[in-house]
Amino acid sequence: MEVNKAKYLISSPSVSKCPTPDRPEYAFIGRSNVGKSSLINLLTNQNALAKVSASPGKTVMINHFLINANAKDEGGWYLVDLPGYGYAKRSKTQREQWKKTMTDYFSKRENLVTVFVLVDSRLSPQAIDLEFLGHLGEIGVPFNIVFTKSDKNSQADTSKNTKTFINKMKEEWEYIPRTFITSTVKKNGRREILAYVQELNDQYKEQGNQLLEQ
Ligand code: GDP
């Protein structure tokens, strides 16, 4: 798939304020500074799309972008930039608000097809990422893992780190997600992620919400 059109739509403070769930939706989330804005800009071929909604960690907003819709804004799919976790500056109340808003979003957003969880490929498995994935698993949302910043390490180290992460997950979960290895510097991983979205969009068209009930 190629992204021909991408536009920022709206930032919503809660799932009830999100746009009508009338097309497939893909959410992106990860620890602060993991490379989420860079990846969204790479996927959409735009230099600063994700910056439109960039919020300073404290605000919990669900940011919708409309991808490949027609001139009347019909069709296409939603790309959602979710507020990250692990911001040192968030107070306890703000962290609780983040958790409530995200739990609500993941459990109620009926058109959500899958969540792309971004994980820094340079690090050993981090408790904060595993905890978040555990939370998604409990809610029962399909997810996959996007390892970021792969250009910062040798291929061998990246491969070792990603395997260690998946093995760590296997200790706790039966669900083994699809994985992607990306670098926004080298522009790696874009084609694979967009091909996956295309595959799921096609299934969504055929099966509608049944796809989401699997
Ligand atoms: P966000 O907070 O998750 O949205 O992260 P950003 O996209 O703002 O990226 C955080 C920092 O990591 C920035 O300095 C980016 O330039 C850098 N970064 C993001 N992706 C990559 C990557 O693939 N390779 C390298 N070397 N740096 C990256």
CSV table of C-alpha atoms and ligand atoms in Angstrom, one decimal:
chain,number,residue,atom,x,y,z
A,1,MET,CA,0.0,0.0,0.0
A,2,GLU,CA,1.1,3.6,-0.6
A,3,VAL,CA,-0.1,6.4,1.6
A,4,ASN,CA,-1.5,9.0,-0.9
A,5,LYS,CA,-3.3,11.2,1.6
A,6,ALA,CA,-2.9,11.8,5.3
A,7,LYS,CA,-4.5,14.5,7.3
A,8,TYR,CA,-4.9,15.3,11.0
A,9,LEU,CA,-8.5,15.2,12.1
A,10,ILE,CA,-9.0,15.7,15.8
A,11,SER,CA,-7.6,15.1,19.3
A,12,SER,CA,-10.2,13.6,21.7
A,13,PRO,CA,-9.9,13.5,25.5
A,14,SER,CA,-12.0,10.3,25.7
A,15,VAL,CA,-13.2,7.4,23.5
A,16,SER,CA,-16.8,8.8,23.5
A,17,LYS,CA,-15.5,12.0,21.7
A,18,CYS,CA,-13.6,10.1,19.0
A,19,PRO,CA,-14.8,10.2,15.4
A,20,THR,CA,-17.5,7.8,14.3
A,21,PRO,CA,-16.0,4.3,14.1
A,22,ASP,CA,-16.9,3.9,10.5
A,23,ARG,CA,-13.6,2.5,9.1
A,24,PRO,CA,-10.7,0.4,10.3
A,25,GLU,CA,-8.5,1.9,12.9
A,26,TYR,CA,-4.8,1.3,13.8
A,27,ALA,CA,-3.3,2.7,17.0
A,28,PHE,CA,0.3,3.5,17.8
A,29,ILE,CA,1.7,3.7,21.3
A,30,GLY,CA,4.9,3.3,23.2
A,31,ARG,CA,7.1,4.7,25.9
A,32,SER,CA,7.9,8.4,25.6
A,33,ASN,CA,10.8,9.1,23.2
A,34,VAL,CA,10.5,5.6,21.7
A,35,GLY,CA,10.2,7.2,18.2
A,36,LYS,CA,6.4,7.2,17.7
A,37,SER,CA,6.1,10.6,16.0
A,38,SER,CA,9.1,9.8,13.7
A,39,LEU,CA,7.5,6.5,12.7
A,40,ILE,CA,4.1,8.1,12.0
A,41,ASN,CA,5.7,10.7,9.9
A,42,LEU,CA,7.7,8.0,8.0
A,43,LEU,CA,4.5,5.9,7.4
A,44,THR,CA,2.6,8.8,6.2
A,45,ASN,CA,5.4,10.4,4.1
A,46,GLN,CA,5.1,13.6,5.9
A,47,ASN,CA,7.7,15.6,7.8
A,48,ALA,CA,5.6,16.9,10.7
A,49,LEU,CA,2.2,15.2,10.7
A,50,ALA,CA,2.5,13.8,14.1
A,51,LYS,CA,3.9,17.0,15.5
A,52,VAL,CA,0.5,18.6,14.9
A,53,SER,CA,-0.8,16.7,17.8
A,54,ALA,CA,2.3,16.5,19.8
A,55,SER,CA,1.4,17.2,23.4
A,56,PRO,CA,3.8,17.7,26.3
A,57,GLY,CA,3.3,14.3,28.0
A,58,LYS,CA,0.8,15.7,30.5
A,59,THR,CA,-2.3,15.9,28.2
A,60,VAL,CA,-4.0,12.6,27.5
A,61,MET,CA,-5.4,13.0,24.0
A,62,ILE,CA,-6.4,10.4,21.4
A,63,ASN,CA,-5.2,11.8,18.1
A,64,HIS,CA,-6.9,10.7,14.9
A,65,PHE,CA,-5.5,11.0,11.4
A,66,LEU,CA,-7.4,10.1,8.3
A,67,ILE,CA,-5.4,8.1,5.7
A,68,ASN,CA,-6.3,7.5,2.0
A,69,ALA,CA,-9.8,8.8,2.2
A,70,ASN,CA,-11.5,10.2,-0.9
A,71,ALA,CA,-12.2,13.9,-1.5
A,72,LYS,CA,-15.4,13.6,0.5
A,73,ASP,CA,-13.5,12.1,3.4
A,74,GLU,CA,-15.0,8.7,2.8
A,75,GLY,CA,-13.2,5.3,3.0
A,76,GLY,CA,-9.6,4.9,3.9
A,77,TRP,CA,-8.5,4.1,7.5
A,78,TYR,CA,-7.8,5.9,10.8
A,79,LEU,CA,-4.3,6.1,12.1
A,80,VAL,CA,-4.3,6.9,15.9
A,81,ASP,CA,-1.5,8.5,17.8
A,82,LEU,CA,-2.0,7.5,21.4
A,83,PRO,CA,-0.4,9.3,24.4
A,84,GLY,CA,2.7,7.4,25.4
A,85,TYR,CA,3.6,6.0,28.9
A,86,GLY,CA,6.6,6.5,31.1
A,87,TYR,CA,6.6,10.3,31.2
A,88,ALA,CA,8.6,11.3,34.3
A,89,LYS,CA,6.6,14.6,34.6
A,90,ARG,CA,3.2,13.0,34.9
A,91,SER,CA,1.7,13.2,38.4
A,92,LYS,CA,0.0,10.2,40.0
A,93,THR,CA,-3.4,11.6,39.1
A,94,GLN,CA,-2.3,12.2,35.5
A,95,ARG,CA,-1.0,8.6,35.3
A,96,GLU,CA,-4.3,7.3,36.6
A,97,GLN,CA,-6.2,9.4,34.0
A,98,TRP,CA,-4.0,8.0,31.3
A,99,LYS,CA,-4.7,4.4,32.4
A,100,LYS,CA,-8.5,5.0,32.6
A,101,THR,CA,-8.6,6.8,29.2
A,102,MET,CA,-6.5,4.1,27.5
A,103,THR,CA,-8.4,1.2,29.1
A,104,ASP,CA,-11.6,2.7,28.0
A,105,TYR,CA,-10.3,3.3,24.5
A,106,PHE,CA,-8.9,-0.3,24.1
A,107,SER,CA,-12.0,-1.9,25.5
A,108,LYS,CA,-14.7,0.2,23.7
A,109,ARG,CA,-13.3,1.3,20.4
A,110,GLU,CA,-15.2,-1.1,18.1
A,111,ASN,CA,-13.3,-0.4,14.9
A,112,LEU,CA,-9.8,-0.9,16.4
A,113,VAL,CA,-8.1,-3.6,14.4
A,114,THR,CA,-4.7,-3.8,16.0
A,115,VAL,CA,-2.4,-1.8,18.2
A,116,PHE,CA,1.2,-1.2,17.1
A,117,VAL,CA,3.2,-1.1,20.3
A,118,LEU,CA,6.6,0.5,19.8
A,119,VAL,CA,9.6,-0.9,21.7
A,120,ASP,CA,13.2,0.5,21.6
A,121,SER,CA,15.3,-2.2,19.9
A,122,ARG,CA,18.4,-1.1,21.8
A,123,LEU,CA,17.2,-2.1,25.2
A,124,SER,CA,16.8,-5.3,27.1
A,125,PRO,CA,13.2,-6.1,28.0
A,126,GLN,CA,11.8,-3.2,30.1
A,127,ALA,CA,9.3,-3.8,32.8
A,128,ILE,CA,7.2,-0.8,31.7
A,129,ASP,CA,6.7,-2.2,28.2
A,130,LEU,CA,5.9,-5.8,29.5
A,131,GLU,CA,3.5,-4.4,32.0
A,132,PHE,CA,1.7,-2.4,29.3
A,133,LEU,CA,1.5,-5.5,27.0
A,134,GLY,CA,0.2,-7.5,29.9
A,135,HIS,CA,-2.6,-4.9,30.3
A,136,LEU,CA,-3.5,-5.1,26.6
A,137,GLY,CA,-3.5,-8.9,26.8
A,138,GLU,CA,-5.9,-8.7,29.8
A,139,ILE,CA,-8.3,-6.5,27.8
A,140,GLY,CA,-7.9,-8.9,24.8
A,141,VAL,CA,-6.8,-6.3,22.2
A,142,PRO,CA,-4.8,-7.7,19.3
A,143,PHE,CA,-1.4,-6.1,19.1
A,144,ASN,CA,2.0,-6.4,17.4
A,145,ILE,CA,5.4,-5.0,18.2
A,146,VAL,CA,7.4,-2.5,16.3
A,147,PHE,CA,11.0,-2.4,17.4
A,148,THR,CA,12.4,1.1,16.8
A,149,LYS,CA,15.8,2.8,16.2
A,150,SER,CA,17.4,-0.4,14.7
A,151,ASP,CA,20.0,1.8,13.0
A,152,LYS,CA,21.5,2.5,16.4
A,153,ASN,CA,22.8,-1.0,16.9
A,154,SER,CA,24.4,-3.7,14.8
A,155,GLN,CA,22.0,-6.1,13.1
A,156,ALA,CA,23.2,-8.9,15.3
A,157,ASP,CA,22.5,-6.9,18.5
A,158,THR,CA,19.1,-5.8,17.2
A,159,SER,CA,18.2,-9.4,16.4
A,160,LYS,CA,19.4,-10.6,19.8
A,161,ASN,CA,17.4,-7.9,21.7
A,162,THR,CA,14.2,-8.6,19.7
A,163,LYS,CA,14.5,-12.3,20.3
A,164,THR,CA,15.1,-11.8,24.0
A,165,PHE,CA,12.0,-9.6,24.2
A,166,ILE,CA,9.8,-12.1,22.5
A,167,ASN,CA,11.2,-14.9,24.7
A,168,LYS,CA,10.4,-12.9,27.7
A,169,MET,CA,6.9,-12.4,26.5
A,170,LYS,CA,6.5,-16.2,25.9
A,171,GLU,CA,7.2,-16.8,29.6
A,172,GLU,CA,3.9,-15.1,30.4
A,173,TRP,CA,1.8,-15.2,27.2
A,174,GLU,CA,0.7,-17.6,24.7
A,175,TYR,CA,-0.1,-14.9,22.2
A,176,ILE,CA,3.0,-14.3,20.0
A,177,PRO,CA,2.6,-11.0,18.2
A,178,ARG,CA,3.9,-10.2,14.7
A,179,THR,CA,7.0,-8.1,14.9
A,180,PHE,CA,8.5,-5.3,12.8
A,181,ILE,CA,12.0,-3.9,12.9
A,182,THR,CA,12.1,-0.2,11.9
A,183,SER,CA,14.5,2.7,11.5
A,184,THR,CA,13.2,6.1,10.6
A,185,VAL,CA,16.7,7.1,9.7
A,186,LYS,CA,17.2,4.3,7.2
A,187,LYS,CA,13.5,4.2,6.4
A,188,ASN,CA,13.3,0.5,7.2
A,189,GLY,CA,10.1,-1.3,8.1
A,190,ARG,CA,7.7,1.1,6.4
A,191,ARG,CA,6.8,-1.2,3.6
A,192,GLU,CA,6.2,-4.2,5.9
A,193,ILE,CA,3.9,-2.2,8.3
A,194,LEU,CA,1.9,-0.7,5.4
A,195,ALA,CA,1.5,-4.1,3.7
A,196,TYR,CA,0.2,-5.5,7.0
A,197,VAL,CA,-2.3,-2.7,7.3
A,198,GLN,CA,-3.4,-3.4,3.8
A,199,GLU,CA,-3.9,-7.1,4.6
A,200,LEU,CA,-6.0,-6.3,7.6
A,201,ASN,CA,-8.0,-3.6,5.7
A,202,ASP,CA,-8.9,-6.2,3.1
A,203,GLN,CA,-10.0,-8.7,5.9
A,204,TYR,CA,-11.9,-5.9,7.5
A,205,LYS,CA,-13.8,-5.2,4.3
A,206,GLU,CA,-14.7,-8.8,3.9
A,207,GLN,CA,-15.5,-9.6,7.5
A,208,GLY,CA,-16.3,-6.3,9.1
A,209,ASN,CA,-16.4,-6.5,12.9
A,210,GLN,CA,-16.1,-10.3,12.9
A,211,LEU,CA,-12.4,-9.8,12.3
A,212,LEU,CA,-12.2,-7.9,15.6
A,213,GLU,CA,-14.1,-10.6,17.5
A,214,GLN,CA,-11.5,-13.3,16.8
B,1,GDP,P1,8.2,10.0,20.5
B,1,GDP,O1,8.4,10.8,21.8
B,1,GDP,O2,8.0,8.6,20.8
B,1,GDP,O3,7.2,10.6,19.6
B,1,GDP,O4,9.6,10.0,19.8
B,1,GDP,P2,10.2,10.9,18.6
B,1,GDP,O5,9.7,10.4,17.3
B,1,GDP,O6,10.0,12.3,18.9
B,1,GDP,O7,11.7,10.5,18.7
B,1,GDP,C1,12.5,10.6,19.9
B,1,GDP,C2,14.0,10.8,19.5
B,1,GDP,O8,14.5,9.6,18.9
B,1,GDP,C3,14.2,11.9,18.5
B,1,GDP,O9,15.4,12.5,18.8
B,1,GDP,C4,14.3,11.2,17.1
B,1,GDP,O10,15.1,11.9,16.2
B,1,GDP,C5,14.9,9.9,17.6
B,1,GDP,N1,14.6,8.8,16.7
B,1,GDP,C6,13.3,8.4,16.4
B,1,GDP,N2,13.3,7.3,15.5
B,1,GDP,C7,14.6,7.0,15.3
B,1,GDP,C8,15.3,6.0,14.5
B,1,GDP,O11,14.7,5.2,13.9
B,1,GDP,N3,16.7,6.1,14.5
B,1,GDP,C9,17.4,7.0,15.3
B,1,GDP,N4,18.7,6.9,15.2
B,1,GDP,N5,16.8,7.9,16.0
B,1,GDP,C10,15.4,8.0,16.0
